PDB file of C-alpha atoms in Angstrom:
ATOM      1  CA  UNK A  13     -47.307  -1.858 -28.758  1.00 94.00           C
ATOM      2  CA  UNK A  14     -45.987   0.235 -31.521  1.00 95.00           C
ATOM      3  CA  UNK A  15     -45.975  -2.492 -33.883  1.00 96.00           C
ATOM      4  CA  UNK A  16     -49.769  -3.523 -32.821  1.00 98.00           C
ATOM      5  CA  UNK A  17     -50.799   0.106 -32.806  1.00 98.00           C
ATOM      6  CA  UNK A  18     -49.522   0.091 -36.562  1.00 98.00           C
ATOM      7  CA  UNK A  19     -51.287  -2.966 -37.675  1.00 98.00           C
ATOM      8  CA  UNK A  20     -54.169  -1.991 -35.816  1.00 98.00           C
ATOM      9  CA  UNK A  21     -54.331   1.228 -37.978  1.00 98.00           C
ATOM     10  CA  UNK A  22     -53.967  -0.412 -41.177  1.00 98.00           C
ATOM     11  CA  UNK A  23     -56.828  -3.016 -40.923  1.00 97.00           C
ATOM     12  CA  UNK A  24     -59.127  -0.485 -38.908  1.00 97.00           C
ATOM     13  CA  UNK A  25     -57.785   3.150 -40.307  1.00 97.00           C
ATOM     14  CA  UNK A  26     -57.893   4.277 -36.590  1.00 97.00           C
ATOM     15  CA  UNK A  27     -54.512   5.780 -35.129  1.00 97.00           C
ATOM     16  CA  UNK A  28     -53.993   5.253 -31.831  1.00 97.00           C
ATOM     17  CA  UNK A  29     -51.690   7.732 -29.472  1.00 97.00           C
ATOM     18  CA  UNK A  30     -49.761   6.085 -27.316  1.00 96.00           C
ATOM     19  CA  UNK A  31     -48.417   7.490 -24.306  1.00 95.00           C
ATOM     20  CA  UNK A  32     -45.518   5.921 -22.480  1.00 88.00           C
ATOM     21  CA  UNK A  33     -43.917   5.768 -18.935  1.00 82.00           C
ATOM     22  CA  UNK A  34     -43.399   3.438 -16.378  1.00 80.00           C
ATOM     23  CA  UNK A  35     -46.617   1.805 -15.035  1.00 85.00           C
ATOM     24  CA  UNK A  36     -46.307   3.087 -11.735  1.00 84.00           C
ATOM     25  CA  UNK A  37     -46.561   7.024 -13.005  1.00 87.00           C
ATOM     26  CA  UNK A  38     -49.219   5.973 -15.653  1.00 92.00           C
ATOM     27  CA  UNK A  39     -51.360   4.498 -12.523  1.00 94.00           C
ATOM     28  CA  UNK A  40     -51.474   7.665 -10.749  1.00 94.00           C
ATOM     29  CA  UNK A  41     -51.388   9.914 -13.792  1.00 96.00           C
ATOM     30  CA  UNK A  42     -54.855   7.673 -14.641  1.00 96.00           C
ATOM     31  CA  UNK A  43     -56.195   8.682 -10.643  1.00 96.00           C
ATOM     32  CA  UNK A  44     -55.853  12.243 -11.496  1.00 95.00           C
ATOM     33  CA  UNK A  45     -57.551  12.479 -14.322  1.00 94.00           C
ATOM     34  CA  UNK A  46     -55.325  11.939 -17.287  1.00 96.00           C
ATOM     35  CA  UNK A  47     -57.204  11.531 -20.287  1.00 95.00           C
ATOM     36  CA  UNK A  48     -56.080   8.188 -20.937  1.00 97.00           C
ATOM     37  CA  UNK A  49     -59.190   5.659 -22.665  1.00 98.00           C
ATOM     38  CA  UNK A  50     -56.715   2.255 -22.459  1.00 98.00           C
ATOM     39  CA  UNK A  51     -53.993   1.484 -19.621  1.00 98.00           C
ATOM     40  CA  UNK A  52     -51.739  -1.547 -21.067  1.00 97.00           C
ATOM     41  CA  UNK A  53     -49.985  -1.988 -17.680  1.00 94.00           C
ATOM     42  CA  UNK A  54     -46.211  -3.774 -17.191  1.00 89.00           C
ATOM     43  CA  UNK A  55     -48.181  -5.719 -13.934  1.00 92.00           C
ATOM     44  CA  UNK A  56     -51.464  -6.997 -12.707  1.00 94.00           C
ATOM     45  CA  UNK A  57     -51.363  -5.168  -9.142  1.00 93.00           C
ATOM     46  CA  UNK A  58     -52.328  -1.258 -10.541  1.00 95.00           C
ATOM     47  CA  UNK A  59     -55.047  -2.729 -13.468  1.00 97.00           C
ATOM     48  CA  UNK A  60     -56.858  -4.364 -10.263  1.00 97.00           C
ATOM     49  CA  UNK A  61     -56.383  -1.212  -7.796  1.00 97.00           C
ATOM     50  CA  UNK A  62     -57.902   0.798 -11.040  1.00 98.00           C
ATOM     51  CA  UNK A  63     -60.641  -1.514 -11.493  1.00 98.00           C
ATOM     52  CA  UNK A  64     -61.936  -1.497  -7.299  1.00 97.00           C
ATOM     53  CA  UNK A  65     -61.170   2.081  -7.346  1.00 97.00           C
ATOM     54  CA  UNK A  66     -63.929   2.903 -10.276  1.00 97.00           C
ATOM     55  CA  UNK A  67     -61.204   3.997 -12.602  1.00 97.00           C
ATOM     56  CA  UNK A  68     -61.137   1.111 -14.564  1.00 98.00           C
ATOM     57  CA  UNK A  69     -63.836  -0.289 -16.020  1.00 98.00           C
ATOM     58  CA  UNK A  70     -65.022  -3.658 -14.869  1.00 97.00           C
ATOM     59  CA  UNK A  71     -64.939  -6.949 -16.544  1.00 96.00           C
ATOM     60  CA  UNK A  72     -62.850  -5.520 -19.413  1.00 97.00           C
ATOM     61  CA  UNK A  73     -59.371  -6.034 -17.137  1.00 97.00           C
ATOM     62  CA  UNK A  74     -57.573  -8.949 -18.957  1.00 97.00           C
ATOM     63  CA  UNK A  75     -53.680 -10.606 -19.325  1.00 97.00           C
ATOM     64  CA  UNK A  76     -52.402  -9.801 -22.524  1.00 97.00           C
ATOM     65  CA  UNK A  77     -48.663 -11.200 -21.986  1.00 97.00           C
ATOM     66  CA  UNK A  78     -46.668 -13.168 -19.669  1.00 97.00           C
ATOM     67  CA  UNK A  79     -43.070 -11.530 -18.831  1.00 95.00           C
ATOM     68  CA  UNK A  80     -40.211 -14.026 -18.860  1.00 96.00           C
ATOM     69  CA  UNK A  81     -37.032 -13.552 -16.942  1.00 97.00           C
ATOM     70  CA  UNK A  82     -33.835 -13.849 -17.913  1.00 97.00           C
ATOM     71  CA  UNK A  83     -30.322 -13.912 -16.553  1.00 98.00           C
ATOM     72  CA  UNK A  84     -28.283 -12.339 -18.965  1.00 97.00           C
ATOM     73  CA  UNK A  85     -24.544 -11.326 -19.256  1.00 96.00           C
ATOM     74  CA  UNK A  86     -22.908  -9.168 -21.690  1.00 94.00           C
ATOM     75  CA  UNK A  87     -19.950 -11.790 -22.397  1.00 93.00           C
ATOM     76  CA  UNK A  88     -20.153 -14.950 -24.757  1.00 92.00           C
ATOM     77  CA  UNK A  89     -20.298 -18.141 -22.487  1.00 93.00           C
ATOM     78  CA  UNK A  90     -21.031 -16.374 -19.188  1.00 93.00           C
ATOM     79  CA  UNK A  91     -24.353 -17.182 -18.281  1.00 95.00           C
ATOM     80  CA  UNK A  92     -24.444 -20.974 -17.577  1.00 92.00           C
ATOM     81  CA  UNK A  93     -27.771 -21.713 -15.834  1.00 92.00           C
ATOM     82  CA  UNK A  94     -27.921 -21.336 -12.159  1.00 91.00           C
ATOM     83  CA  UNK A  95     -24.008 -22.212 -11.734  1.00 93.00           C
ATOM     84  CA  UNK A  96     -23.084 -18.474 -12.541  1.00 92.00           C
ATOM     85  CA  UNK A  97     -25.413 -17.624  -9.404  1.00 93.00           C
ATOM     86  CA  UNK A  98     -24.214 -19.900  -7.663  1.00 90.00           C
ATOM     87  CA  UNK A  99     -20.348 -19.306  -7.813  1.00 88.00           C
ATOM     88  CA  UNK A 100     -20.515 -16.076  -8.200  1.00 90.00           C
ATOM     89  CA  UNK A 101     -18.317 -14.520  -5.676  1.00 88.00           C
ATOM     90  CA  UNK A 102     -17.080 -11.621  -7.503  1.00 89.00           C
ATOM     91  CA  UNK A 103     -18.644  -8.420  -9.571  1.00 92.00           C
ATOM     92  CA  UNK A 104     -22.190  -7.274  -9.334  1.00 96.00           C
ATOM     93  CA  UNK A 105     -25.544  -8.866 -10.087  1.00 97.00           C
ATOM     94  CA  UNK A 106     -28.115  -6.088 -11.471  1.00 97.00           C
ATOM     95  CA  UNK A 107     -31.783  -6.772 -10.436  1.00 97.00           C
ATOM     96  CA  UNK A 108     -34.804  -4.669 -11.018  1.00 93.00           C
ATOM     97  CA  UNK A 109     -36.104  -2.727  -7.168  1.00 91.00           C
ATOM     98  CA  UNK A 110     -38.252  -6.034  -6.143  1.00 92.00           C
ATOM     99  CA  UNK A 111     -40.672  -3.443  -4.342  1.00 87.00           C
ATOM    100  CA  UNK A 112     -41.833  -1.541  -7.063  1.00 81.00           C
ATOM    101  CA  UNK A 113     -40.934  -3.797 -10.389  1.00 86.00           C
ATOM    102  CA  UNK A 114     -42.374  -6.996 -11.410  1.00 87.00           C
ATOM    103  CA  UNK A 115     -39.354  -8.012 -12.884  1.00 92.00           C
ATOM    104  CA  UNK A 116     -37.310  -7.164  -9.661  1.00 93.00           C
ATOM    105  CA  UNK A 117     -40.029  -9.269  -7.466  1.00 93.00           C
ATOM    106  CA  UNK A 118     -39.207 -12.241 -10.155  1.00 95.00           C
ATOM    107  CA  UNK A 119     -35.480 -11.990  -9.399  1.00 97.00           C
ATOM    108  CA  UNK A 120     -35.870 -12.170  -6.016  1.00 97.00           C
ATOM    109  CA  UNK A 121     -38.048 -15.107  -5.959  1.00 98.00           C
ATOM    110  CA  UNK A 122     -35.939 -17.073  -7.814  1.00 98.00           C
ATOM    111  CA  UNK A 123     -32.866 -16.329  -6.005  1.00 97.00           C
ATOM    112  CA  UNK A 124     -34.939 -17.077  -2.994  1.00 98.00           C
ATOM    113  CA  UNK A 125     -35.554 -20.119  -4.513  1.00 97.00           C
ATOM    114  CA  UNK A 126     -32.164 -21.559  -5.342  1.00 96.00           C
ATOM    115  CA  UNK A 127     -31.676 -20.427  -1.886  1.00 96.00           C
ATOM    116  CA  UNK A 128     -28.826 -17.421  -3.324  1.00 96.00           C
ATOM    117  CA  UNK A 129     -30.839 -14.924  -2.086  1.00 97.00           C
ATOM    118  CA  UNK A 130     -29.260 -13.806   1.178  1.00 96.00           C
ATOM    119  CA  UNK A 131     -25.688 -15.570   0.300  1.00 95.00           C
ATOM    120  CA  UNK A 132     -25.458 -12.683  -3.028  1.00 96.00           C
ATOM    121  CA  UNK A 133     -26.496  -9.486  -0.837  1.00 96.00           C
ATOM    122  CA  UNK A 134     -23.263  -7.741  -1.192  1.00 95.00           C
ATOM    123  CA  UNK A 135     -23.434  -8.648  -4.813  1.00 96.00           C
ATOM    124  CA  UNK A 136     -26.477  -6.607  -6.107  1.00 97.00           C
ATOM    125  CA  UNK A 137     -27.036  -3.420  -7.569  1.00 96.00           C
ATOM    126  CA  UNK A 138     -30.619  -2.823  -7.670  1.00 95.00           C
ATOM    127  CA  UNK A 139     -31.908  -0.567 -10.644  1.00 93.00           C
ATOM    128  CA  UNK A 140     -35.098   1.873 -10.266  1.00 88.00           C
ATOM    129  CA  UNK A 141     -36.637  -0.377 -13.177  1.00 87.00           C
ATOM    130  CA  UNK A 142     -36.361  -3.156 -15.662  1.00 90.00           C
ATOM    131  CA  UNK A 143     -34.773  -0.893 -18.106  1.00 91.00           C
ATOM    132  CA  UNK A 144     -31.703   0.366 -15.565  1.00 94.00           C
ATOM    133  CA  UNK A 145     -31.058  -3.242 -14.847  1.00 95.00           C
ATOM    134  CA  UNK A 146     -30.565  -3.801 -18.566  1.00 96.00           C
ATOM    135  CA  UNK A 147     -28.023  -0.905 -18.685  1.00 96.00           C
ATOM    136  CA  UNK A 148     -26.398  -1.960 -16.013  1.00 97.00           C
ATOM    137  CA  UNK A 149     -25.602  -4.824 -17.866  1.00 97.00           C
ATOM    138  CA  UNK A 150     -24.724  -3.362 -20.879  1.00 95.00           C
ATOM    139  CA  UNK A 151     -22.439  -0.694 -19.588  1.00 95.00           C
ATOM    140  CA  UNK A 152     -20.468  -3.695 -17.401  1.00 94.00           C
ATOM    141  CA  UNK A 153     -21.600  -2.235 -14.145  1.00 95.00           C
ATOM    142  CA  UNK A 154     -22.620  -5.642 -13.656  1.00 96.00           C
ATOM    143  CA  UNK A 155     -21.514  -8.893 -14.353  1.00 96.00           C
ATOM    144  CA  UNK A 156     -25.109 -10.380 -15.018  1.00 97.00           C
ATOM    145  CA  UNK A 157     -28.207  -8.932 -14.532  1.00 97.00           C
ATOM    146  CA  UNK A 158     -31.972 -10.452 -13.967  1.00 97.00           C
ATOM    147  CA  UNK A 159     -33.891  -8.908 -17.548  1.00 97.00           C
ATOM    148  CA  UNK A 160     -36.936  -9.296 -19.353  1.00 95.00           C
ATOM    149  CA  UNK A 161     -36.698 -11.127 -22.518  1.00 95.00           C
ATOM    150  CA  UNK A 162     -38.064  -9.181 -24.586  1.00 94.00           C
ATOM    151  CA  UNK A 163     -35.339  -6.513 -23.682  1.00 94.00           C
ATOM    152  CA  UNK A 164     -33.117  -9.134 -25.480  1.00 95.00           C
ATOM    153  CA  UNK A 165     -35.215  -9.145 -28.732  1.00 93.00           C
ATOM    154  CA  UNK A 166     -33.690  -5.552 -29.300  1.00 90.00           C
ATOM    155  CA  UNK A 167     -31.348  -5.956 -32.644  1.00 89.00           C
ATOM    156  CA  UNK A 168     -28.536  -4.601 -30.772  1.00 90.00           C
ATOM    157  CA  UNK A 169     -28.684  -7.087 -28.135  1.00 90.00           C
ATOM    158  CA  UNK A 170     -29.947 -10.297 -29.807  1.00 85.00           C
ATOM    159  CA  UNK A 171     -26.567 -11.593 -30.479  1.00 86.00           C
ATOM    160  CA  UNK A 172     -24.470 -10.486 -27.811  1.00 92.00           C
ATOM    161  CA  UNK A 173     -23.475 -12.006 -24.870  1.00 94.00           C
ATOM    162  CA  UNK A 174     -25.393 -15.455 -23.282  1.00 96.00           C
ATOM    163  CA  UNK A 175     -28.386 -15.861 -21.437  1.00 96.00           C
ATOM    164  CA  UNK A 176     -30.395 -18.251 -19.190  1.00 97.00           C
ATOM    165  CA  UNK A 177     -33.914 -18.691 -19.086  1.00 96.00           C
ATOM    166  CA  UNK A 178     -35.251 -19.062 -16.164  1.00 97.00           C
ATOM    167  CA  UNK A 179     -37.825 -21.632 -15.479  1.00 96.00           C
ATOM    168  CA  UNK A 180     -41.255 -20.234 -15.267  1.00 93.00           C
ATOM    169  CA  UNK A 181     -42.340 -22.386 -11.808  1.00 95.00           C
ATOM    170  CA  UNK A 182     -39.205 -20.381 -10.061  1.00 97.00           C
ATOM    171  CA  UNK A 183     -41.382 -17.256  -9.686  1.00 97.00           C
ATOM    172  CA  UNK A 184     -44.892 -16.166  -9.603  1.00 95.00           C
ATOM    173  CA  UNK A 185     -46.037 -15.337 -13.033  1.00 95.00           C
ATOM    174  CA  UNK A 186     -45.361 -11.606 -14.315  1.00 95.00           C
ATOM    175  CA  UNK A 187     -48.664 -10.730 -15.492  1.00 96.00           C
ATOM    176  CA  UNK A 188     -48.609  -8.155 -17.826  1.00 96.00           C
ATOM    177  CA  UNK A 189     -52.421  -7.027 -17.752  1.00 97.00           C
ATOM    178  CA  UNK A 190     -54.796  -4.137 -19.539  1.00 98.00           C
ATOM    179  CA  UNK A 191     -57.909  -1.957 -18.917  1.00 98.00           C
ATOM    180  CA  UNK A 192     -60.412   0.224 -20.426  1.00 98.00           C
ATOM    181  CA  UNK A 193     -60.484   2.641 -18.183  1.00 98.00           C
ATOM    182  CA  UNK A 194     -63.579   4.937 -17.159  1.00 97.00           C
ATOM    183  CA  UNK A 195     -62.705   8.188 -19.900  1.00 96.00           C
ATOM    184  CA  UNK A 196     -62.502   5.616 -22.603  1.00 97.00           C
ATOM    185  CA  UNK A 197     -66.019   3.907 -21.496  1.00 97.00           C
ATOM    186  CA  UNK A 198     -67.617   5.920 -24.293  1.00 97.00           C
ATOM    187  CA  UNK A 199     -65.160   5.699 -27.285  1.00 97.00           C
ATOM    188  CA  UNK A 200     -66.077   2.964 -29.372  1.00 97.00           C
ATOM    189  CA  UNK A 201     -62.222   3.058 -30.664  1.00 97.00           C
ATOM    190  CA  UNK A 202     -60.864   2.407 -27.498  1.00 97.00           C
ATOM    191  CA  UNK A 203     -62.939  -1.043 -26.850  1.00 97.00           C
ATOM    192  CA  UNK A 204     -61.985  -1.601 -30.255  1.00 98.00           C
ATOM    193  CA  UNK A 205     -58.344  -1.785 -29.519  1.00 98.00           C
ATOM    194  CA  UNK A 206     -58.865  -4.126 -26.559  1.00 98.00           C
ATOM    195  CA  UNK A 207     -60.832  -6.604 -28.880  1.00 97.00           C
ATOM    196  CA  UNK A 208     -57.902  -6.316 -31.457  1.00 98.00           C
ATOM    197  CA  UNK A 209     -55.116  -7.315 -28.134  1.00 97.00           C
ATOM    198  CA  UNK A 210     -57.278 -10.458 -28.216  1.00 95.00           C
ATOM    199  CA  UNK A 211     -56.929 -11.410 -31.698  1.00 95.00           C
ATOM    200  CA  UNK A 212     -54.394 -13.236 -33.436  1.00 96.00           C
ATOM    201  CA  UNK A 213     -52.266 -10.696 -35.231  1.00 97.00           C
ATOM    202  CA  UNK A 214     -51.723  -8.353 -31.770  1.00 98.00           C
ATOM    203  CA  UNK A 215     -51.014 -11.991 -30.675  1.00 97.00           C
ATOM    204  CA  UNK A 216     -48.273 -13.334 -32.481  1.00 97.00           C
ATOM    205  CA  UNK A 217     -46.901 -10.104 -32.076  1.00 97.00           C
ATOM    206  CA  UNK A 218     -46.620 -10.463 -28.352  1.00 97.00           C
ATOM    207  CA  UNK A 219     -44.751 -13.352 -28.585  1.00 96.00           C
ATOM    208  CA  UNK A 220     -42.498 -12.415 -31.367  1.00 95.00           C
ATOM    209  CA  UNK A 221     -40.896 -10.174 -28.816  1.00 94.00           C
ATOM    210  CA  UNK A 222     -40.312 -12.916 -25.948  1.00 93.00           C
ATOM    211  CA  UNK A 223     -43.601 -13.075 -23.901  1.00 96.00           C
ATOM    212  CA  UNK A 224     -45.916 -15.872 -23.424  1.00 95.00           C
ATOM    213  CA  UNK A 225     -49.337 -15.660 -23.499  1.00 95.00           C
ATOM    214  CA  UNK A 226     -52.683 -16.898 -21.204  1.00 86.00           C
ATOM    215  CA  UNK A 227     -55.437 -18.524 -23.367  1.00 65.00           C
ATOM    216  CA  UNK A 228     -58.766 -18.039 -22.874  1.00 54.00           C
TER     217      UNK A 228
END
């Protein structure tokens, strides 16, 4: 968003603040009044609460990337596919809380789909959020760790350790969704960022940093 916010300032000469925190405290912060114009949410479930609650403003809620999970360990050559889950019988496997984070309900799908789910219970550390899980990983309190992928486009991470992608149709899509919401209804800068997320450069952005997108 940085990177779009800078391009978007460039071709436009309108600076956009951004305001960051997990999209659980940006909902509510948004239901008390926070003087936010734009949510870009890390889900689909609080844009749509927003929206039938008459904080967001309908028919502007759209998907502007597609998370993809990955199984990532900090070592060189261990990560191979679904084998690691499925001998793993010792360390810890670091997944995202699958209550609260999108990423977390992902993991837990797919384990519950290569039938691992109940078999690795003693094996998982669960992190408060996608970002913990990553740390967990990288600090070797766990052996591997369900991430997003575009954690792993970080420079200091790119290159280390080995990964497995897995398939898309072993989850339900993480739907990464945004929304003008009711404060910004009036500020013709606000709608204009929205239009920009639509275009091409904001775009192939997105996917430079390991997301997938939905096409109109």
């Amino acid at each position: 968003v940085k990177e779009i916010a800078t391009r978007f300032k460039q071709e436009t000469g309108n600076r956009v603040i951004l305001i960051s925190g997990s999209t659980g405290k940006l909902y509510a912060q948004a239901r008390h009044g926070a003087p936010f114009d734009v949510l870009l949410a890390a889900d689909s479930k609080r844009p749509v609460l927003l929206e039938r609650e008459g904080i967001g403003v309908t028919g502007t809620r759209f998907t502007y990337a597609v998370g993809n999970l990955v199984l990532w360990s900090l070592k060189r050559g261990e990560v191979k596919g679904e084998k690691s889950l499925k001998q793993l019988n010792e360390g810890k496997l670091a997944i995202a809380n699958p209550k609260t984070a999108p990423y977390g309900r992902a993991a837990r799908q797919t384990l519950e789909h290569l039938g691992h789910w109940k078999k690795l219970q003693p094996h998982l550390v669960r992190g408060e959020n996608i970002a913990q899980t990553l740390q967990f990983v990288a600090t070797e309190n766990a052996r591997f760790g369900f991430v997003a992928k575009s954690q792993l486009t970080d420079p200091r991470l790119k290159s280390k350790g080995s990964r497995w992608e897995v398939p898309a149709d072993m989850h339900e899509p993480i739907l990464q969704q945004a929304i003008l919401l009711k404060k910004g209804f009036d500020n013709s800068y606000a709608k204009q960022f929205l239009k920009y997320m639509h275009g091409s450069v904001a775009k192939k952005i997105i996917r430079k940093y390991g997301y997938r997108l939905i096409e109109r």
